Amino acid sequence: MRLTCPTISILLILTNFTKACLSHNASDETVLLKVLVGFGFKKSLGCLESWVRCNDQGQAVFLDLTRRVRRRDDLDDGQFVHIPKELGELQALEWLYLDQNRLAGTIPPELGMLQSLKSLDLTENNLEGHLPEELGQLENLTWLSLSLNRFSGKIPESFGNLWNLEVLDLRRNAFSGEVPKSLGRLSQLERLRLNHNHLEGRIPQELGQLKNLKELLLQQNCFNGELPAELGNLQALQTLMISENQLQGQIPKELGQMAVLKYLILSQNQLSGNIPRELGHLSKLKRLNLYGNNLTGKIPPELGHPPEFYWLFLDRNNLQGEIPPELGRLKSLQRLSLGKNQLSGQIPTSLSHLKQLKWLNLCQNQLTGTIPEELGNMRNLRWLHLDGNHLSGSIPKALEDLVWLTALDLSHNRFTRISVNFTKLLHLQTLDLSRNLLSGELPAMQPGTEQVDLSRNNFIGNLTWTEAFCTKGEAKQRKRENVADGEKGRRRGKKRATKNRRFRKRKRRKKSAEAAREKRTGLQGLRLNHNSFTGKIPACLMQLNSLKHLSLNNNRLHGRIPAINATQLVVLALHRNDLSGAVPESLQNLSHLAVLTLHENSLDGAIGPLKLTSPCIDNDKMNVRGFGCSVLRLILRPRQSPGNETDCSPLQASPSASQDEAQSQKLLSAEEMELVKRNCPDLCKTCQNGEPAKATFHHNRFSCELPESISEGVATYATVVMGNMVGHGQRLNVSWISAEENFAFLYYSPRIWSAQVTVISSILAMALGAVVFHQQFRSFWKSSQRMLQSTPATPGPRVVASNLVLLKVASCTVLLACPLLLVCLLGTGYYTCAPPLSQITVANLKDNDHRIDLAVLLLWSAMLFLFRSIPASMPKCCRLQTDIANILSVRAVLVRVAAWFVWVCIVILLSLPSILFAVAQAVPANAAGLNEKVLSWIHRAAPYLIVLIELLLAHPLSTKYSARSGIEADRLLMTFRLSSAWFMSLLATAFLHENCFAGWKLFWVVCQESSAEHEAFNWKLWSQEILFAKKDMCRLGERWWVDGRCTRSIVDGLTPLLLKKLLVRSVVVPLVLLPLWYSSRLDTSCAPLNAQKGRHLRLLGGLKVTGSLVPLRQTALLTTFMEVLFFWSPLIPLLSLCILSATAANFFLFDVGIRSFNVQVPLDAMNQSATLSRCESGFSPECLIKGFF
């Protein structure tokens, strides 16, 4: 070290201070000054007499620098000093204390020269490296403490030469290797602390020779093998802790010979076998921890003998049998934990004798029966955990007497009733009754409770009882009244209760209870999900500033979501209800909101911008030594200074604190603190921004454009596309939608929207044309009537009559459809921003508007009356006179069924354009290997392909198949037209559409359980299930078939197909056929007219272009129009106008073909009888049966 002028001045001052002590020994004076300089002291340290003590010869025998080096003003943070080797020259030194400093480096071997040294303390420094073998030369050493450093390597064998050693403390380092067997020679050793290292191998049986040993700490190492039975020879041992190792085998029964043993901690090993009965002979035993092993068998009744027992932890084993009633004899017992075993039988009533018990944990066993009423006698009980059993019956009223109860967990049982009044549990902070069979309405709740979990039961009724959490002043008054009533009952029979000592004690408890309630922050977590609650969400519940977690999902709540001003809200789960209306704008002001689930509701409107952030919420299921996050918050609050409210460090015990001190002051070890930091990030302020925010909006009625962002600079997982109508005709160019869901649904494609506008424009143009040319239509009508009267029995007039009937019906339907269209336009709003065609159908009518419902009902009734009156005016079917009984043989039926099955397959194949149209409407692009361009092309071309197949293939295939199968051609043709027109498209829509069966998800990668995408949509926050891909993304909704969404989606999906096809019939077909007819010639191949085949126009002398005029085909077409009119016009008002236009166009083509081009229709039997009748219209069940055969 460089000796500067200031340093020399300081040494002169130090010389004056040490002169009285070291005046007779110049050598020690010089060495001491070198030591002080070596430690880097550069300022006046005051009187050294308290640091250094000398013997009569003036030699230094005592040197205490505890915390003095670290207090140097010139020592920067992170700067360390080394132990000067000059210390080895202080030959008379007996006590050397250098603990709690900033010492680094290694221990100099020169310390082994201090032959007089009795005590060496280097605790809590940053020393490292291997221990020098020279320390084994300190034969006079009685105290050696090297704990809380970074030493590594093996423990020196030479330590076995420290014959006088009483305390060896090497805990919390990084020592490895085996424990030296030579330590068994330390006959004077009383305390051996080797815990929190990396020691391995077997525990040496030589340790059983340490007759004076009182404390043996070996926990948190890597010891394996069996626990040596020789440890039972340690008759003076009071503390034995070997937890958190890898010990195997059985617990030696010899441990029951340690008569003065108080603490036996063997938890978190791999011990097996039975618990030795001999442990019950340890009369001084206070604490027994065997949890976290593989112990089997029954709990020995002898464990009920030690009178000073206050902790018994046997949880997380495989213990079986019943709980021994003898445990009720442990009068001093404060904590009893038998959870996570396989215990059976009932809860013994003898446990009620444990008056001092504060914590009872019997969770996750196989206990049956009911909760004994006698448990109410345990007045000091704070925590009661009976969850995860098979308990049944009623939750007893006797629990009201547990006035100090803080946490009550009865979840995962089979309770059916609640008899307890929770308002009398004044200190209750956590209540968990989830996953039971509880039903009926809930009793009053304790307003001061911070965590309430009633999920997965069968509770009914509304949520008005939650308003108790909102009225804090009234809640306090009720608590005071309850306390007063209870005290009055207990004071009976006493002459002057105010002078009674017990009354004064209760009064003090009352004041402390009120003080504790004042410190509470209010309701923080409320979980009511998976019940049958009804009614509306209470508005005051959304105003609680303390509320952080609210789960109301999977109930039957309805109405709007009230305004939300719970500024601390982190989790809001409202999915799978019947909530409606728009999302409140106040949701945008919640800056702590991280999880928002709204899926499977009826919410509408637009999704506004949000401020989602990373979730920061405590795990309410966490349990450390009986403390949850909410309880730790109350413990922490008084220990926080006003300027240090940012973490939970005041909860941690210092490394040097004993276990009893930590228990008495409710302090946590470092390992427990790590668990708290992981599970209580809000309490410890350890939240990180790495966890993404989560939101679910799918399967609602959201529409319009989406916001660009719903989070505050954090990653976001969200679902919104499926089951909504978002987009408003625009691309979804937002980043917060997951790639797996961001498909190109056609309903928000700009191309489709423009096509729908074109359809509406075309219909309006046709309506305008009908008004302009109404005079020509009237003259055409009159001429048709005259032709019908002149030759009524020929096929031509029959077709004319059928056209006239349909025109009359369609005209009447148009008159009724006009007001229905007006109602649809005025009542639209199911989707705020619906596609154009959807806004003019009943599919987009508002819900729960009684005026609209009444208007629609009246108009539908009028249409129904009209439609039912039409079949009565139609002729009966006269073609089928055969008695059905003559053909109802088994063979005939089987042949006919087989023939119909083949025809249905052919029809399905020919109906592919109709099916593909539904695919294009319902299946998102890229979900099943189809891209958007292919789907768009199918969507545009399908109506034309359907009409083209009907014109070219339907009739020829029907007649040829009729000749082979014997089924009448008109039945085959009608089946084809019905399927092609709308039936197959309806089935495909119902199977594929998201709001129906959602069959497209069979090919979606998210619904394949083995895929990574599937796992990506399984969202959890601690134990709270937020989104489950299989249930919430891939499975049908619970009420999908009754909530009307599927019906609306089918109407939406078929409206473009029906309208476009009718437009093709009205406009495109005449524009194509008329030029073809003018370019064709009349068939003159046969001079005499063949009445059976008729005479047609042929293009280029071969292709027949007037086949559509055949009466059979005309009848099938008109019948299809009639069925569409009857079935769909009440749902799609514009459809009646399109059918009127298509019928008029067809009538015009038929008239032109017969009159102008002299086309002769066939006169065979099938065409002779072809006309609109009850048979063709399907109104006669008899005709339907005959048509099958």
PDB file of C-alpha atoms in Angstrom, residues 112-281:
ATOM      1  CA  GLY A 112      -3.298 -21.037  10.522  1.00  0.00           C
ATOM      2  CA  MET A 113      -0.435 -19.578  12.577  1.00  0.00           C
ATOM      3  CA  LEU A 114      -2.844 -18.134  15.164  1.00  0.00           C
ATOM      4  CA  GLN A 115      -2.392 -21.002  17.596  1.00  0.00           C
ATOM      5  CA  SER A 116      -4.191 -19.156  20.390  1.00  0.00           C
ATOM      6  CA  LEU A 117      -7.260 -18.378  18.308  1.00  0.00           C
ATOM      7  CA  LYS A 118     -10.523 -19.543  19.870  1.00  0.00           C
ATOM      8  CA  SER A 119     -13.133 -17.780  17.734  1.00  0.00           C
ATOM      9  CA  LEU A 120     -13.001 -16.933  14.038  1.00  0.00           C
ATOM     10  CA  ASP A 121     -16.040 -15.282  12.413  1.00  0.00           C
ATOM     11  CA  LEU A 122     -15.981 -14.416   8.691  1.00  0.00           C
ATOM     12  CA  THR A 123     -19.735 -14.572   8.207  1.00  0.00           C
ATOM     13  CA  GLU A 124     -21.525 -12.666   5.423  1.00  0.00           C
ATOM     14  CA  ASN A 125     -18.693 -11.558   3.163  1.00  0.00           C
ATOM     15  CA  ASN A 126     -17.732 -12.270  -0.419  1.00  0.00           C
ATOM     16  CA  LEU A 127     -14.865 -14.616   0.270  1.00  0.00           C
ATOM     17  CA  GLU A 128     -14.309 -17.423  -2.195  1.00  0.00           C
ATOM     18  CA  GLY A 129     -11.974 -20.196  -3.173  1.00  0.00           C
ATOM     19  CA  HIS A 130     -10.974 -23.312  -1.240  1.00  0.00           C
ATOM     20  CA  LEU A 131     -10.444 -23.361   2.487  1.00  0.00           C
ATOM     21  CA  PRO A 132      -6.754 -23.611   3.429  1.00  0.00           C
ATOM     22  CA  GLU A 133      -5.715 -26.834   5.166  1.00  0.00           C
ATOM     23  CA  GLU A 134      -3.782 -24.674   7.631  1.00  0.00           C
ATOM     24  CA  LEU A 135      -7.024 -23.835   9.426  1.00  0.00           C
ATOM     25  CA  GLY A 136      -6.946 -27.357  10.779  1.00  0.00           C
ATOM     26  CA  GLN A 137      -3.915 -26.354  12.910  1.00  0.00           C
ATOM     27  CA  LEU A 138      -6.011 -24.076  15.138  1.00  0.00           C
ATOM     28  CA  GLU A 139      -6.426 -26.667  17.870  1.00  0.00           C
ATOM     29  CA  ASN A 140      -7.741 -24.138  20.402  1.00  0.00           C
ATOM     30  CA  LEU A 141     -10.526 -22.994  18.110  1.00  0.00           C
ATOM     31  CA  THR A 142     -14.019 -23.311  19.611  1.00  0.00           C
ATOM     32  CA  TRP A 143     -16.031 -21.175  17.169  1.00  0.00           C
ATOM     33  CA  LEU A 144     -15.558 -21.217  13.386  1.00  0.00           C
ATOM     34  CA  SER A 145     -18.150 -19.397  11.272  1.00  0.00           C
ATOM     35  CA  LEU A 146     -17.597 -19.067   7.510  1.00  0.00           C
ATOM     36  CA  SER A 147     -21.229 -18.895   6.467  1.00  0.00           C
ATOM     37  CA  LEU A 148     -22.797 -16.695   3.785  1.00  0.00           C
ATOM     38  CA  ASN A 149     -19.755 -16.526   1.535  1.00  0.00           C
ATOM     39  CA  ARG A 150     -18.793 -18.061  -1.781  1.00  0.00           C
ATOM     40  CA  PHE A 151     -16.383 -20.757  -0.660  1.00  0.00           C
ATOM     41  CA  SER A 152     -16.156 -23.812  -2.875  1.00  0.00           C
ATOM     42  CA  GLY A 153     -14.331 -27.071  -3.030  1.00  0.00           C
ATOM     43  CA  LYS A 154     -14.282 -29.728  -0.351  1.00  0.00           C
ATOM     44  CA  ILE A 155     -14.362 -29.294   3.397  1.00  0.00           C
ATOM     45  CA  PRO A 156     -10.760 -29.928   4.542  1.00  0.00           C
ATOM     46  CA  GLU A 157     -10.071 -33.218   6.300  1.00  0.00           C
ATOM     47  CA  SER A 158      -7.850 -31.288   8.695  1.00  0.00           C
ATOM     48  CA  PHE A 159     -10.958 -29.851  10.351  1.00  0.00           C
ATOM     49  CA  GLY A 160     -11.106 -33.131  12.211  1.00  0.00           C
ATOM     50  CA  ASN A 161      -8.103 -31.912  14.243  1.00  0.00           C
ATOM     51  CA  LEU A 162     -10.041 -29.038  15.803  1.00  0.00           C
ATOM     52  CA  TRP A 163     -10.536 -30.965  19.047  1.00  0.00           C
ATOM     53  CA  ASN A 164     -12.038 -28.071  20.974  1.00  0.00           C
ATOM     54  CA  LEU A 165     -14.418 -26.880  18.281  1.00  0.00           C
ATOM     55  CA  GLU A 166     -17.949 -26.282  19.547  1.00  0.00           C
ATOM     56  CA  VAL A 167     -19.522 -24.454  16.596  1.00  0.00           C
ATOM     57  CA  LEU A 168     -18.770 -25.149  12.926  1.00  0.00           C
ATOM     58  CA  ASP A 169     -20.865 -22.937  10.654  1.00  0.00           C
ATOM     59  CA  LEU A 170     -20.256 -23.404   6.906  1.00  0.00           C
ATOM     60  CA  ARG A 171     -23.804 -22.797   5.667  1.00  0.00           C
ATOM     61  CA  ARG A 172     -24.792 -20.915   2.532  1.00  0.00           C
ATOM     62  CA  ASN A 173     -21.642 -21.441   0.494  1.00  0.00           C
ATOM     63  CA  ALA A 174     -20.819 -23.610  -2.510  1.00  0.00           C
ATOM     64  CA  PHE A 175     -18.970 -26.480  -0.833  1.00  0.00           C
ATOM     65  CA  SER A 176     -19.073 -29.759  -2.732  1.00  0.00           C
ATOM     66  CA  GLY A 177     -17.939 -33.294  -2.266  1.00  0.00           C
ATOM     67  CA  GLU A 178     -18.621 -35.469   0.757  1.00  0.00           C
ATOM     68  CA  VAL A 179     -18.678 -34.492   4.402  1.00  0.00           C
ATOM     69  CA  PRO A 180     -15.308 -35.528   5.928  1.00  0.00           C
ATOM     70  CA  LYS A 181     -15.617 -38.497   8.232  1.00  0.00           C
ATOM     71  CA  SER A 182     -12.972 -36.884  10.421  1.00  0.00           C
ATOM     72  CA  LEU A 183     -15.627 -34.499  11.719  1.00  0.00           C
ATOM     73  CA  GLY A 184     -16.837 -37.400  13.828  1.00  0.00           C
ATOM     74  CA  ARG A 185     -13.758 -36.866  16.047  1.00  0.00           C
ATOM     75  CA  LEU A 186     -14.941 -33.418  17.176  1.00  0.00           C
ATOM     76  CA  SER A 187     -16.193 -34.633  20.520  1.00  0.00           C
ATOM     77  CA  GLN A 188     -16.876 -31.095  21.819  1.00  0.00           C
ATOM     78  CA  LEU A 189     -18.917 -30.039  18.788  1.00  0.00           C
ATOM     79  CA  GLU A 190     -22.362 -28.675  19.654  1.00  0.00           C
ATOM     80  CA  ARG A 191     -23.521 -27.015  16.433  1.00  0.00           C
ATOM     81  CA  LEU A 192     -22.762 -28.264  12.925  1.00  0.00           C
ATOM     82  CA  ARG A 193     -24.262 -26.124  10.166  1.00  0.00           C
ATOM     83  CA  LEU A 194     -23.571 -27.314   6.623  1.00  0.00           C
ATOM     84  CA  ASN A 195     -26.892 -26.379   5.042  1.00  0.00           C
ATOM     85  CA  HIS A 196     -27.363 -24.606   1.694  1.00  0.00           C
ATOM     86  CA  ASN A 197     -24.309 -25.996  -0.067  1.00  0.00           C
ATOM     87  CA  HIS A 198     -23.664 -28.543  -2.816  1.00  0.00           C
ATOM     88  CA  LEU A 199     -22.490 -31.379  -0.585  1.00  0.00           C
ATOM     89  CA  GLU A 200     -23.172 -34.848  -1.880  1.00  0.00           C
ATOM     90  CA  GLY A 201     -22.755 -38.491  -1.128  1.00  0.00           C
ATOM     91  CA  ARG A 202     -23.951 -40.219   2.004  1.00  0.00           C
ATOM     92  CA  ILE A 203     -24.241 -38.615   5.389  1.00  0.00           C
ATOM     93  CA  PRO A 204     -21.308 -40.132   7.314  1.00  0.00           C
ATOM     94  CA  GLN A 205     -22.391 -42.389  10.125  1.00  0.00           C
ATOM     95  CA  GLU A 206     -19.412 -41.080  12.132  1.00  0.00           C
ATOM     96  CA  LEU A 207     -21.525 -38.036  12.942  1.00  0.00           C
ATOM     97  CA  GLY A 208     -23.355 -40.274  15.363  1.00  0.00           C
ATOM     98  CA  GLN A 209     -20.269 -40.095  17.621  1.00  0.00           C
ATOM     99  CA  LEU A 210     -20.804 -36.401  18.399  1.00  0.00           C
ATOM    100  CA  LYS A 211     -22.293 -36.917  21.846  1.00  0.00           C
ATOM    101  CA  ASN A 212     -22.503 -33.189  22.636  1.00  0.00           C
ATOM    102  CA  LEU A 213     -24.075 -32.179  19.324  1.00  0.00           C
ATOM    103  CA  LYS A 214     -27.201 -30.058  19.803  1.00  0.00           C
ATOM    104  CA  GLU A 215     -27.830 -28.734  16.292  1.00  0.00           C
ATOM    105  CA  LEU A 216     -27.248 -30.502  12.961  1.00  0.00           C
ATOM    106  CA  LEU A 217     -28.251 -28.557   9.846  1.00  0.00           C
ATOM    107  CA  LEU A 218     -27.756 -30.355   6.519  1.00  0.00           C
ATOM    108  CA  GLN A 219     -30.745 -29.084   4.498  1.00  0.00           C
ATOM    109  CA  GLN A 220     -30.598 -28.006   0.860  1.00  0.00           C
ATOM    110  CA  ASN A 221     -27.674 -30.109  -0.283  1.00  0.00           C
ATOM    111  CA  CYS A 222     -27.378 -33.132  -2.550  1.00  0.00           C
ATOM    112  CA  PHE A 223     -27.071 -35.917   0.008  1.00  0.00           C
ATOM    113  CA  ASN A 224     -28.305 -39.328  -1.106  1.00  0.00           C
ATOM    114  CA  GLY A 225     -28.527 -42.796   0.273  1.00  0.00           C
ATOM    115  CA  GLU A 226     -30.210 -43.718   3.503  1.00  0.00           C
ATOM    116  CA  LEU A 227     -30.421 -41.717   6.672  1.00  0.00           C
ATOM    117  CA  PRO A 228     -27.831 -43.262   9.043  1.00  0.00           C
ATOM    118  CA  ALA A 229     -29.378 -44.937  12.055  1.00  0.00           C
ATOM    119  CA  GLU A 230     -26.319 -43.886  14.115  1.00  0.00           C
ATOM    120  CA  LEU A 231     -27.812 -40.411  14.353  1.00  0.00           C
ATOM    121  CA  GLY A 232     -30.093 -41.883  17.002  1.00  0.00           C
ATOM    122  CA  ASN A 233     -27.091 -41.937  19.340  1.00  0.00           C
ATOM    123  CA  LEU A 234     -27.044 -38.132  19.515  1.00  0.00           C
ATOM    124  CA  GLN A 235     -28.745 -37.894  22.883  1.00  0.00           C
ATOM    125  CA  ALA A 236     -28.069 -34.151  23.220  1.00  0.00           C
ATOM    126  CA  LEU A 237     -29.402 -33.272  19.768  1.00  0.00           C
ATOM    127  CA  GLN A 238     -32.197 -30.720  19.772  1.00  0.00           C
ATOM    128  CA  THR A 239     -32.423 -29.740  16.086  1.00  0.00           C
ATOM    129  CA  LEU A 240     -32.059 -32.090  13.100  1.00  0.00           C
ATOM    130  CA  MET A 241     -32.725 -30.551   9.683  1.00  0.00           C
ATOM    131  CA  ILE A 242     -31.909 -32.559   6.553  1.00  0.00           C
ATOM    132  CA  SER A 243     -34.680 -31.305   4.249  1.00  0.00           C
ATOM    133  CA  GLU A 244     -34.416 -30.731   0.481  1.00  0.00           C
ATOM    134  CA  ASN A 245     -31.923 -33.477  -0.290  1.00  0.00           C
ATOM    135  CA  GLN A 246     -32.170 -36.781  -2.122  1.00  0.00           C
ATOM    136  CA  LEU A 247     -32.316 -39.146   0.811  1.00  0.00           C
ATOM    137  CA  GLN A 248     -33.923 -42.508   0.219  1.00  0.00           C
ATOM    138  CA  GLY A 249     -35.006 -45.473   2.242  1.00  0.00           C
ATOM    139  CA  GLN A 250     -36.933 -45.493   5.481  1.00  0.00           C
ATOM    140  CA  ILE A 251     -36.781 -43.172   8.443  1.00  0.00           C
ATOM    141  CA  PRO A 252     -34.683 -45.012  11.095  1.00  0.00           C
ATOM    142  CA  LYS A 253     -36.681 -45.863  14.164  1.00  0.00           C
ATOM    143  CA  GLU A 254     -33.521 -45.096  16.170  1.00  0.00           C
ATOM    144  CA  LEU A 255     -34.351 -41.407  15.797  1.00  0.00           C
ATOM    145  CA  GLY A 256     -36.967 -41.994  18.477  1.00  0.00           C
ATOM    146  CA  GLN A 257     -34.119 -42.381  21.018  1.00  0.00           C
ATOM    147  CA  MET A 258     -33.131 -38.689  20.933  1.00  0.00           C
ATOM    148  CA  ALA A 259     -34.884 -37.713  24.134  1.00  0.00           C
ATOM    149  CA  VAL A 260     -34.354 -33.938  23.906  1.00  0.00           C
ATOM    150  CA  LEU A 261     -34.987 -33.523  20.175  1.00  0.00           C
ATOM    151  CA  LYS A 262     -37.216 -30.512  19.477  1.00  0.00           C
ATOM    152  CA  TYR A 263     -37.040 -30.012  15.735  1.00  0.00           C
ATOM    153  CA  LEU A 264     -37.010 -32.873  13.230  1.00  0.00           C
ATOM    154  CA  ILE A 265     -37.114 -31.596   9.634  1.00  0.00           C
ATOM    155  CA  LEU A 266     -36.771 -34.275   6.924  1.00  0.00           C
ATOM    156  CA  SER A 267     -39.050 -32.726   4.311  1.00  0.00           C
ATOM    157  CA  GLN A 268     -38.625 -32.767   0.512  1.00  0.00           C
ATOM    158  CA  ASN A 269     -36.553 -35.916   0.170  1.00  0.00           C
ATOM    159  CA  GLN A 270     -37.352 -39.308  -1.300  1.00  0.00           C
ATOM    160  CA  LEU A 271     -37.913 -41.142   1.962  1.00  0.00           C
ATOM    161  CA  SER A 272     -40.303 -44.077   1.811  1.00  0.00           C
ATOM    162  CA  GLY A 273     -41.894 -46.621   4.084  1.00  0.00           C
ATOM    163  CA  ASN A 274     -43.927 -45.987   7.193  1.00  0.00           C
ATOM    164  CA  ILE A 275     -43.530 -43.236   9.731  1.00  0.00           C
ATOM    165  CA  PRO A 276     -41.814 -44.877  12.743  1.00  0.00           C
ATOM    166  CA  ARG A 277     -44.051 -45.116  15.768  1.00  0.00           C
ATOM    167  CA  GLU A 278     -40.981 -44.380  17.901  1.00  0.00           C
ATOM    168  CA  LEU A 279     -41.131 -40.736  16.868  1.00  0.00           C
ATOM    169  CA  GLY A 280     -44.100 -40.412  19.175  1.00  0.00           C
ATOM    170  CA  HIS A 281     -41.761 -41.108  22.120  1.00  0.00           C
TER     171      HIS A 281
END
